[in-house]
Coordinates of C-alpha atoms and ligand atoms in Angstrom, one line a residue:
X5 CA 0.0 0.0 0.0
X6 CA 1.2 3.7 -1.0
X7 CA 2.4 5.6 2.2
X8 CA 1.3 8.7 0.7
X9 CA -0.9 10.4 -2.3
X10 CA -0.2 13.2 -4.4
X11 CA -2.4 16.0 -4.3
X12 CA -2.1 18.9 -6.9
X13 CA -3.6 22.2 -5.4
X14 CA -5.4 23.5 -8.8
X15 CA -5.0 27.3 -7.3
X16 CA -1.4 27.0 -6.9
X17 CA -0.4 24.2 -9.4
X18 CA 1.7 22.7 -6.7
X19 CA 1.8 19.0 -5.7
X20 CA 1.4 18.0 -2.4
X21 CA 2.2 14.5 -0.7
X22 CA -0.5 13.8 1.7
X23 CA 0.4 10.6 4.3
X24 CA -1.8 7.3 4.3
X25 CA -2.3 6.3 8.0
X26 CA -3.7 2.7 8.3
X27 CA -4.9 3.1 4.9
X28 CA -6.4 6.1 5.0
X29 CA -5.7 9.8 3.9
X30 CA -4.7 11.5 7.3
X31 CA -7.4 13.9 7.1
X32 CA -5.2 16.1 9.5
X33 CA -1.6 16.5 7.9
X34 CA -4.5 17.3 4.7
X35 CA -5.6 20.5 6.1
X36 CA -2.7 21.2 7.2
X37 CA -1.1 21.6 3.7
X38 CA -3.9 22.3 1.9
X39 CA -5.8 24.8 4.5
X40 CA -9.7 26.1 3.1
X41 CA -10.0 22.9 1.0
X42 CA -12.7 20.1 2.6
X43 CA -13.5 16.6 2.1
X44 CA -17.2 16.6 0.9
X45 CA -18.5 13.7 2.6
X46 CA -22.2 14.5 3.8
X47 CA -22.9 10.4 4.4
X48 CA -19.3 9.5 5.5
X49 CA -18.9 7.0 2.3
X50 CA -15.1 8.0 2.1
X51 CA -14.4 8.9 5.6
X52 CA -12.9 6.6 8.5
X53 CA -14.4 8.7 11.0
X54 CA -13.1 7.3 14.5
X55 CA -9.9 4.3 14.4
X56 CA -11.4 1.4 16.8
X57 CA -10.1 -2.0 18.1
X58 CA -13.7 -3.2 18.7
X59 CA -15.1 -4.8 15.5
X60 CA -13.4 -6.0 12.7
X61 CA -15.7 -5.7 8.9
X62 CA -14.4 -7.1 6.0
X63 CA -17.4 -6.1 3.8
X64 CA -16.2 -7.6 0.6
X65 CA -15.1 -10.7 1.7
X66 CA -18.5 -10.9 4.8
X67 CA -16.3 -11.3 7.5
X68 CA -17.2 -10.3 10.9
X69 CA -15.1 -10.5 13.9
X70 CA -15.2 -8.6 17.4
X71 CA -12.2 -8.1 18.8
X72 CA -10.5 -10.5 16.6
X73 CA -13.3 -13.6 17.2
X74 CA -15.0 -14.4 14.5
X75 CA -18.8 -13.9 14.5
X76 CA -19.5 -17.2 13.8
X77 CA -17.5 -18.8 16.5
X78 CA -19.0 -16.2 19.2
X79 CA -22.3 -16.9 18.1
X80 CA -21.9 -21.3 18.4
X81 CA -19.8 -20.8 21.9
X82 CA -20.7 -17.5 23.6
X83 CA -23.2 -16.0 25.6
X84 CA -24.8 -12.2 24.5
X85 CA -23.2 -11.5 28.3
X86 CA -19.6 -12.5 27.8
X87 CA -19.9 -10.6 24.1
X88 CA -20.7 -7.2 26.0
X89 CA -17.6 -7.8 28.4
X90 CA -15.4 -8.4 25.7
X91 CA -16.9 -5.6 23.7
X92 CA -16.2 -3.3 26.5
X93 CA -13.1 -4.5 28.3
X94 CA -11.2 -6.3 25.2
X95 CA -10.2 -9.2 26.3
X96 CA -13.1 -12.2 27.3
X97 CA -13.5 -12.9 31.0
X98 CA -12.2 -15.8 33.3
X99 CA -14.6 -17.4 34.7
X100 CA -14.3 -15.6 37.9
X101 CA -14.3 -12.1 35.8
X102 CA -17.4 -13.6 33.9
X103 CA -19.4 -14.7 37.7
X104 CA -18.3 -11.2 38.7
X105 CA -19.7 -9.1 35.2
X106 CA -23.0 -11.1 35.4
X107 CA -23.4 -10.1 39.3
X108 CA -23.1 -6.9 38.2
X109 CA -25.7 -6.6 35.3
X110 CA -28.1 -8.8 36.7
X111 CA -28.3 -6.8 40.2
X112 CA -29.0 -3.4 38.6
X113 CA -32.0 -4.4 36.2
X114 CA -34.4 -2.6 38.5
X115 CA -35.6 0.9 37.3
X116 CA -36.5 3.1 39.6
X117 CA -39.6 3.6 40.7
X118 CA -40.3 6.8 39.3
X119 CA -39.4 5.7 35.7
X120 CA -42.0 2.9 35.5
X121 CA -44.8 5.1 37.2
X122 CA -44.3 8.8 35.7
X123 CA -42.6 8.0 32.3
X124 CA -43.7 4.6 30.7
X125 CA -47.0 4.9 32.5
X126 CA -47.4 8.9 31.5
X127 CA -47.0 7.5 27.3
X128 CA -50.0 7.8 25.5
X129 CA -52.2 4.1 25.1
X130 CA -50.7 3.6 21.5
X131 CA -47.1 5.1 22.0
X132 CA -44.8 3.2 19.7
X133 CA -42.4 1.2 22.3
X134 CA -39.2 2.1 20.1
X135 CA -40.5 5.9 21.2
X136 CA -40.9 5.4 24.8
X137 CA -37.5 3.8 25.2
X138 CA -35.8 6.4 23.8
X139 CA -37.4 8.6 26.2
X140 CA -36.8 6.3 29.1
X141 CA -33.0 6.1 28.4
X142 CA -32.4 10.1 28.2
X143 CA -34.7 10.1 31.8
X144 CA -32.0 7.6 33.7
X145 CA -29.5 10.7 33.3
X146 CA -31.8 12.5 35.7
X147 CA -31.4 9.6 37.9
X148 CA -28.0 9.1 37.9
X149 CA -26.8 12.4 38.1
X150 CA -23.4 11.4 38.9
X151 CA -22.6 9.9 35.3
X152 CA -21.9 13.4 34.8
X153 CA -18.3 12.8 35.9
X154 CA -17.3 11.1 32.6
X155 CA -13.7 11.5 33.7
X156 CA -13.9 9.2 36.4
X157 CA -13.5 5.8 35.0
X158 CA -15.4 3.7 38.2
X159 CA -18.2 6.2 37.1
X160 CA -17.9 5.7 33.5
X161 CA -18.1 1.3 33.9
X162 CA -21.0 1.6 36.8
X163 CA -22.9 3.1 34.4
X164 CA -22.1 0.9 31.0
X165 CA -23.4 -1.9 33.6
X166 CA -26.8 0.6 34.4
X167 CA -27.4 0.7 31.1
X168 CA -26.8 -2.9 29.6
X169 CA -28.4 -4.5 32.8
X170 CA -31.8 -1.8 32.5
X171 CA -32.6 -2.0 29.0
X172 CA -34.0 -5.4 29.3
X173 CA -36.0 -3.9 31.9
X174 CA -37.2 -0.9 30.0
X175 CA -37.8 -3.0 26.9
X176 CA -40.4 -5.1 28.6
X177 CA -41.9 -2.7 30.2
X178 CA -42.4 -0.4 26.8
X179 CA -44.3 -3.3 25.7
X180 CA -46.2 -4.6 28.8
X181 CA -47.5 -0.6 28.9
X182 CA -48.4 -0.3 25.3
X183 CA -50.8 -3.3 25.7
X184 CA -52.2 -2.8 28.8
X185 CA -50.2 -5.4 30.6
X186 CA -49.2 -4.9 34.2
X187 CA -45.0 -4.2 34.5
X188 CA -43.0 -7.6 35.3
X189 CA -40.5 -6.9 38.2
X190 CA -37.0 -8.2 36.8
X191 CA -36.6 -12.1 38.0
X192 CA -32.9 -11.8 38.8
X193 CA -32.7 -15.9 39.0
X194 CA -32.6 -16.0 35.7
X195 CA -30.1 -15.5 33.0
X196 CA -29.9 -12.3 30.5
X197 CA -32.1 -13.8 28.1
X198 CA -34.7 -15.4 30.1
X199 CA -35.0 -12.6 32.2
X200 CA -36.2 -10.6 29.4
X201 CA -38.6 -12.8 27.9
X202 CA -40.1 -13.3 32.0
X203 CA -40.5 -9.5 32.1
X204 CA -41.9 -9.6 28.2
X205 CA -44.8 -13.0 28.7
X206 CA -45.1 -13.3 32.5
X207 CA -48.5 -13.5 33.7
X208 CA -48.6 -16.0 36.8
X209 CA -46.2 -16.1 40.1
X210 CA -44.0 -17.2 41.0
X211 CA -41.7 -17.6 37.9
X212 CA -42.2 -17.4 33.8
X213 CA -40.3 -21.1 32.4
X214 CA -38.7 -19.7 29.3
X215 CA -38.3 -22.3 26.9
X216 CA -34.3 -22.9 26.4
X217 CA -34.5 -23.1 22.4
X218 CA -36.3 -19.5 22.1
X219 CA -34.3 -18.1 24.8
X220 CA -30.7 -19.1 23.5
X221 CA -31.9 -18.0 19.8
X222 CA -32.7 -14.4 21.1
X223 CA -29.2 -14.7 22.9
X224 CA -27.8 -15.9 19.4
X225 CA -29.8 -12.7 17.9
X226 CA -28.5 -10.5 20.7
X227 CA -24.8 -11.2 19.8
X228 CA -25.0 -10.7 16.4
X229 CA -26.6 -7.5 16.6
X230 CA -23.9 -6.4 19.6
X231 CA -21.6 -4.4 17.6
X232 CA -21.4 -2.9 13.8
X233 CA -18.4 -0.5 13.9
X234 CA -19.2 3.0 12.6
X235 CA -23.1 2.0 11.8
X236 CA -25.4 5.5 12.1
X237 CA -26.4 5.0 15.9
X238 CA -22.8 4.4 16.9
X239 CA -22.1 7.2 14.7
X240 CA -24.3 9.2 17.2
X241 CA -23.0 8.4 20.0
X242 CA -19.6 8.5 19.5
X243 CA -20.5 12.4 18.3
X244 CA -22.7 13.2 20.8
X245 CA -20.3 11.6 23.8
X246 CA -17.7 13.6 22.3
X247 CA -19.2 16.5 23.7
X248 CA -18.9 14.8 27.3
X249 CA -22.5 14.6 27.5
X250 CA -23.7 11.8 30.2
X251 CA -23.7 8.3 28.8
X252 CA -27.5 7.7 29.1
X253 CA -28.1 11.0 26.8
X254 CA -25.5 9.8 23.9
X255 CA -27.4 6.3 24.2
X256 CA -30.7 7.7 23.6
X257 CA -29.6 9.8 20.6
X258 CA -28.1 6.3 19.4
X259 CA -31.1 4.5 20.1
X260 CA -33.2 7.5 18.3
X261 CA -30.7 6.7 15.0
X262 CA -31.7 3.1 15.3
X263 CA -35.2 3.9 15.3
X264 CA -35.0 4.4 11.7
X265 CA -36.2 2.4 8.9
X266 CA -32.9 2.9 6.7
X267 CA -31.0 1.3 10.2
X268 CA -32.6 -0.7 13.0
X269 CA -36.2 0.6 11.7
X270 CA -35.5 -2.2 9.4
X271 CA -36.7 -5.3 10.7
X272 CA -40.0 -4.0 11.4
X273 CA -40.3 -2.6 7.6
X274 CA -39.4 -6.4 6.3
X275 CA -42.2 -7.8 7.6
X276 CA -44.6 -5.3 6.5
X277 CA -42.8 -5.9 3.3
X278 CA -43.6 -9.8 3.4
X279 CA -47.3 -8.9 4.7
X280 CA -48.0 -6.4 1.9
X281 CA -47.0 -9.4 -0.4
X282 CA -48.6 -11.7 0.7
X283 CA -48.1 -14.8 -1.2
X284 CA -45.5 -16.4 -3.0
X285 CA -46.9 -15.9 -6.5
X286 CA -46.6 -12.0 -6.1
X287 CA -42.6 -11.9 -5.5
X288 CA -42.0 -10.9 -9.3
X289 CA -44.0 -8.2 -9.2
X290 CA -42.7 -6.9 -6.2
X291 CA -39.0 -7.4 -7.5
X292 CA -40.4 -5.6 -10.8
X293 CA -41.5 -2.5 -8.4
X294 CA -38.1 -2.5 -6.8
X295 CA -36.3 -2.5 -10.1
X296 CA -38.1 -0.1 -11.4
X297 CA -37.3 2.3 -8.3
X298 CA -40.5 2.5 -6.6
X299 CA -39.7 1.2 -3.5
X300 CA -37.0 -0.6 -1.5
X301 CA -36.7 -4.0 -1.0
X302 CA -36.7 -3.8 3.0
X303 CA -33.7 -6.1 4.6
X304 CA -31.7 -5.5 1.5
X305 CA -28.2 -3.8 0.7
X306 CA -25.3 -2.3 2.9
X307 CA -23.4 0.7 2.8
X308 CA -19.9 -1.6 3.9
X309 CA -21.4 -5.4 2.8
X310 CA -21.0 -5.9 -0.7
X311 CA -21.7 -9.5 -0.1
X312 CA -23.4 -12.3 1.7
X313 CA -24.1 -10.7 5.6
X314 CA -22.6 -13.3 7.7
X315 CA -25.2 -12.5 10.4
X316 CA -27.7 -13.5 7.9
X317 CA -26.3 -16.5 7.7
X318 CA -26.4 -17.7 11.0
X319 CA -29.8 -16.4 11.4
X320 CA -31.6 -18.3 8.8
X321 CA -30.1 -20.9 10.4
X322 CA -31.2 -20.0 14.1
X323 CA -34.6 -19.4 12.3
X324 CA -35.1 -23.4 11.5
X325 CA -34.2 -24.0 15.0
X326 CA -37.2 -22.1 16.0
X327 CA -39.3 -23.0 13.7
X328 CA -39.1 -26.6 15.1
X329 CA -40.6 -25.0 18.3
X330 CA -43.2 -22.2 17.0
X331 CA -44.3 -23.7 14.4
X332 CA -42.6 -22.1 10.2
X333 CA -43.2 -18.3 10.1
X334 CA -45.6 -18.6 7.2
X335 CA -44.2 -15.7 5.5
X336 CA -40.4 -18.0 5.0
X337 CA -41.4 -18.7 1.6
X338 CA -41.8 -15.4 0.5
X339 CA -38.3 -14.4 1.9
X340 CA -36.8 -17.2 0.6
X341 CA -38.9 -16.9 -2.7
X342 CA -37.6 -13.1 -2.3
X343 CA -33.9 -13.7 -1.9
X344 CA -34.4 -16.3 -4.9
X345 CA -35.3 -13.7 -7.0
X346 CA -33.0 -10.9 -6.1
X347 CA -30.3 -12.8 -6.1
X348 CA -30.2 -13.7 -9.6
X349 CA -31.1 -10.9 -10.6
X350 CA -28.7 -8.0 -12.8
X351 CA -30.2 -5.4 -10.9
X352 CA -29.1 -7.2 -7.0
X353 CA -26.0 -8.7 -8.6
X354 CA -24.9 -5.5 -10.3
X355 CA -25.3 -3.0 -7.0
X356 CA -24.2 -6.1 -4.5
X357 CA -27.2 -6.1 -2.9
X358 CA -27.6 -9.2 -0.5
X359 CA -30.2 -9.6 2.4
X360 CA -28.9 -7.9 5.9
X361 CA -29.1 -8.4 9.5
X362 CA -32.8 -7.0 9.3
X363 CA -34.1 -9.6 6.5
X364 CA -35.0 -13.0 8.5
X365 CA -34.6 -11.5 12.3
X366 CA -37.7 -10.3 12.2
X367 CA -39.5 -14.1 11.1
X368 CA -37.9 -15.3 14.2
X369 CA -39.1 -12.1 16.2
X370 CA -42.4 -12.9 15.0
X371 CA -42.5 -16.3 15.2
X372 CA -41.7 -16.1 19.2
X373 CA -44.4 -13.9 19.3
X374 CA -43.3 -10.1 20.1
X375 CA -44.9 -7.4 18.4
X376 CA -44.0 -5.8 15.4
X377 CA -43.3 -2.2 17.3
X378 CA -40.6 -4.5 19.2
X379 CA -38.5 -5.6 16.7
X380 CA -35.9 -2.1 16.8
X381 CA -36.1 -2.3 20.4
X382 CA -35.0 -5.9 20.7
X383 CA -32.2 -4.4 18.3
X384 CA -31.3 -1.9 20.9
X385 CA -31.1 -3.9 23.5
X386 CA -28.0 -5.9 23.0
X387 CA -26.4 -2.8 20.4
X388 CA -26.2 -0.8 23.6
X389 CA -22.9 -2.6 24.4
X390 CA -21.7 -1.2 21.1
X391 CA -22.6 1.4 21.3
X392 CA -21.2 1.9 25.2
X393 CA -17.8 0.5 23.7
X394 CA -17.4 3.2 21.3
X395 CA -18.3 5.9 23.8
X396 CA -15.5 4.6 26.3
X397 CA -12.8 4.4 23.2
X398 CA -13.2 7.7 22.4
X399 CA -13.1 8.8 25.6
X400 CA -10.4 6.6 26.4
X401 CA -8.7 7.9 22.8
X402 CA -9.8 11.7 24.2
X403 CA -11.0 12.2 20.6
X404 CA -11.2 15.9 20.0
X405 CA -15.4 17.1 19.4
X406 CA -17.2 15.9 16.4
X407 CA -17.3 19.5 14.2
X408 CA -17.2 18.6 10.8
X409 CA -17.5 21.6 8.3
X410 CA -20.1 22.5 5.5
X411 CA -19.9 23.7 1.9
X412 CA -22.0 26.6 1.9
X413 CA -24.6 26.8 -1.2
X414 CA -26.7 29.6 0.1
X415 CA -26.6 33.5 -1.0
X416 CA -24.2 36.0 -0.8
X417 CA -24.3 39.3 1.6
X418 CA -27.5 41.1 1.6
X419 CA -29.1 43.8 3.1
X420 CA -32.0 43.1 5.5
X421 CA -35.0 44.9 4.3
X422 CA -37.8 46.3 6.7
X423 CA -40.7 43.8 6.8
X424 CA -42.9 46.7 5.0
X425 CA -40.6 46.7 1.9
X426 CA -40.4 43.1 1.3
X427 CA -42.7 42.7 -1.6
Ligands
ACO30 C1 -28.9 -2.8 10.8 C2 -28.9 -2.0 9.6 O1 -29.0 -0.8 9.6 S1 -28.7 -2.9 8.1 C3 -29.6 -1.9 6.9 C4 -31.1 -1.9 7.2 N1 -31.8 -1.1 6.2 C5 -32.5 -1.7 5.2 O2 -32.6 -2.9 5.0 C6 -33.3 -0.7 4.3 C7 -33.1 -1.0 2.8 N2 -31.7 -0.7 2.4 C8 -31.3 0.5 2.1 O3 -32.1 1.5 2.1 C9 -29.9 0.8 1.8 O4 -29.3 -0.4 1.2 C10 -29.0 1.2 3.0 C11 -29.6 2.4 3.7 C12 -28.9 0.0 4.0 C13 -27.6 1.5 2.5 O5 -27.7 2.7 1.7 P1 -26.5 3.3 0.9 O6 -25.2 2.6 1.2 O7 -26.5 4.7 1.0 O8 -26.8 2.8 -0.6 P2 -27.5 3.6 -1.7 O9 -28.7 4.2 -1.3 O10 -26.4 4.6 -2.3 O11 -27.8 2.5 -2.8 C14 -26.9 2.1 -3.9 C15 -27.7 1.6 -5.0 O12 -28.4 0.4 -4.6 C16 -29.8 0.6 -4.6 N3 -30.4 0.1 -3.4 C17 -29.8 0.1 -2.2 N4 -30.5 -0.6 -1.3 C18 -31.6 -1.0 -2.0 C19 -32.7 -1.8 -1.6 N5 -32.9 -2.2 -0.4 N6 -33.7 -2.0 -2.5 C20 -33.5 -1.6 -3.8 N7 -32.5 -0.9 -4.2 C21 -31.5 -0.6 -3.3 C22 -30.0 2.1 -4.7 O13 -31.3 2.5 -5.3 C23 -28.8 2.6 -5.5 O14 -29.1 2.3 -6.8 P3 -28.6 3.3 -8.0 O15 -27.1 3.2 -7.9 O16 -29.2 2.8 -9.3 O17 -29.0 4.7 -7.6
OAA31 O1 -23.4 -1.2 9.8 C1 -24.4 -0.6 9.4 O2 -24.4 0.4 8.6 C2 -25.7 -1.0 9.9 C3 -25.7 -1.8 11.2 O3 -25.7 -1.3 12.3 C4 -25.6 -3.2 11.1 O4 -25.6 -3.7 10.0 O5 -25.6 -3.9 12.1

């Protein structure tokens, strides 16, 4: 690889050798010797915009590793748990590290009081869950008003454990609120998983039996969708805790870029997709739509995979597992009709469009019975331990603020005019 690239400054004429840092054009030594010239970059195609040791994405090649362990391999041996340690400290835990982390998480998945009875409960009847967690997660800063001291780093890991250990917790209850359910008190005997589906289905002391298929599948799900590098809600909260702003407000602004149906919004739109189809015999005319630039095909395409998602992968194949328990999602074959299609199709093959994370999650969401409105938020839950990595790396990194500039298109000087001689 070149160590540097020559840049010829058209209003001098003279070339300048910019340095290549890992690969990249060291945006820094750039303005440096070419001052008043900007990268123009509004979606951050071209532009590394942090330098992380979390998660490694070859999007070519569909290879996914955190911290150097293949996705694959975390998702057969891990647990969503030791992932989030390993996301956050670096290294996975011993066993009595691992005893120690779990302690921790599982004994702060109360909320306080005040959060279940004035904030979920204040929602209006039909609020959409994804909504009211986002909400939820900027109130904890209220709470907590110690996270604050961002500098202390005691403070900074007590409240990466609040947050992993209460979304759970705030998830359920979003969803228990919005129909009319009464909120499940967190059932600390249980593992991560379990726990969560207790607080989702519980209806009957003294304790909800999870099944162990579902509940290692929606671990399975909750490692895969731990960590995604510089995705758009990591994005957000590496810029917004670059500010120093409190931990619980940069998660909420993450969890408000999920919410979208270009990002974690995703999930949700696929099944609509599949629904609005309907049947297997009306794939080519929805493929015809597509092509013909009408609409997006939901669960499709990548800004970095320009081939097969690995996560996909694996959860087609967690999707048979539960299929043998639920019953087949009926709308499989119109996925699989889907990806059929598209994938031999000039228009998919030409712009590398395979199915995502977001394609077949959602038929296993479904099939296990949550909600449509709880697909993003079952995203959020376990992408909060990316997203709390990135926020301690750049502190960690003390990453100057997120300012990029602008190219300014608007008018030149004017005069203001009195409102009575604007015409
Ligand atoms: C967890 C996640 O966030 S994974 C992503 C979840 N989102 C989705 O599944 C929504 C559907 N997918 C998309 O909208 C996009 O593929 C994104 C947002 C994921 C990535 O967008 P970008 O990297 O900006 O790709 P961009 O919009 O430039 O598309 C490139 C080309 O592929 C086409 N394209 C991209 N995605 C799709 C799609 N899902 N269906 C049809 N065409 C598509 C675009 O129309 C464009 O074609 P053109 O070159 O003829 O104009
Ligand atoms: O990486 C991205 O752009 C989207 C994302 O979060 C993921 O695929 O998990």
């Amino acid at each position: 690889m070149a160590e540097s690239v020559t840049i010829v400054d058209n209003r001098t004429g003279e070339a300048v050798e910019i340095p290549i840092v890992n690969g990249g054009v060291d945006a820094g030594a750039f303005q440096k010797l070419l001052p008043g010239i900007w990268f123009f970059d509004p979606a951050f195609g071209a532009t590394a915009a942090a330098s992380s040791s979390i998660t490694e994405l070859d999007g070519e090649a569909g290879i996914l590793r955190y911290r150097g362990y293949p996705i694959e391999q975390l998702a057969e041996q891990s647990t969503y748990l030791e992932v989030a340690y390993l996301l956050i400290h670096g290294e996975l835990p011993t066993a009595a590290q691992y005893d120690s982390w779990s302690h921790e998480i599982t004994h702060h998945t109360f909320i306080h009081e005040n959060v279940r009875k004035r904030f979920m409960e204040g929602f209006h009847h039909d609020a959409h869950p994804m909504g009211m967690l986002v909400s939820a997660i900027a109130a904890l800063s209220t709470f907590y008003p110690e996270a604050k001291d961002i500098d202390d780093p005691s403070v900074r890991m007590k409240q990466i454990i609040r947050l992993i250990a209460k979304m759970p917790t705030l998830a359920a209850g979003a969803h228990r609120f919005s129909v009319g359910m009464p909120f499940v008190y967190p059932d600390n005997d249980l593992d991560f998983p379990s726990n969560f589906l207790s607080m989702m289905w519980k209806i009957a002391e003294p304790h909800y039996e999870a099944d162990p298929v579902l509940s290692r599948a929606l671990d399975v799900l909750f490692i895969l969708h731990a960590d995604h590098e510089q995705n758009c809600s990591t994005t957000a909260m590496r810029t917004v805790g670059s500010s120093h702003a409190d931990p619980y407000s940069a998660t909420a602004a993450a969890a408000a870029a999920l919410y979208g149906p270009r990002h974690g919004g995703a999930n949700e739109a696929v099944i609509r997709m599949l629904t609005e189809i309907g049947s297997y015999e009306n794939v080519d005319d929805f493929v015809a739509s597509v092509k013909a630039g009408d609409r997006r095909m939901q669960g499709f395409g990548h800004r970095v995979y320009k081939s097969y998602d690995p996560r996909a992968a694996i959860i087609k194949k967690t999707a048979d597992e539960v299929f043998e328990v639920t019953g087949k999602n009926p709308l499989l074959d119109i996925a699989l009709k889907l990806e059929e299609v598209a994938l031999s199709d000039d228009y998919f093959i030409s712009r590398k469009l395979y199915p995502n994370v977001d394609f077949y999650s959602g038929l296993i969401y479904q099939s296990m019975g949550f909600p449509l409105e709880m697909f993003t938020v079952l995203f959020a839950i376990p992408r909060t331990s990316g997203w709390l990595a990135h926020w301690l790396e750049g502190l960690e990194q003390n990453v100057r603020i997120t300012r990029p500039r602008q190219l300014y298109v608007g008018v030149d000087q004017r005069e203001y005019q009195p409102i009575e001689q604007r015409g």
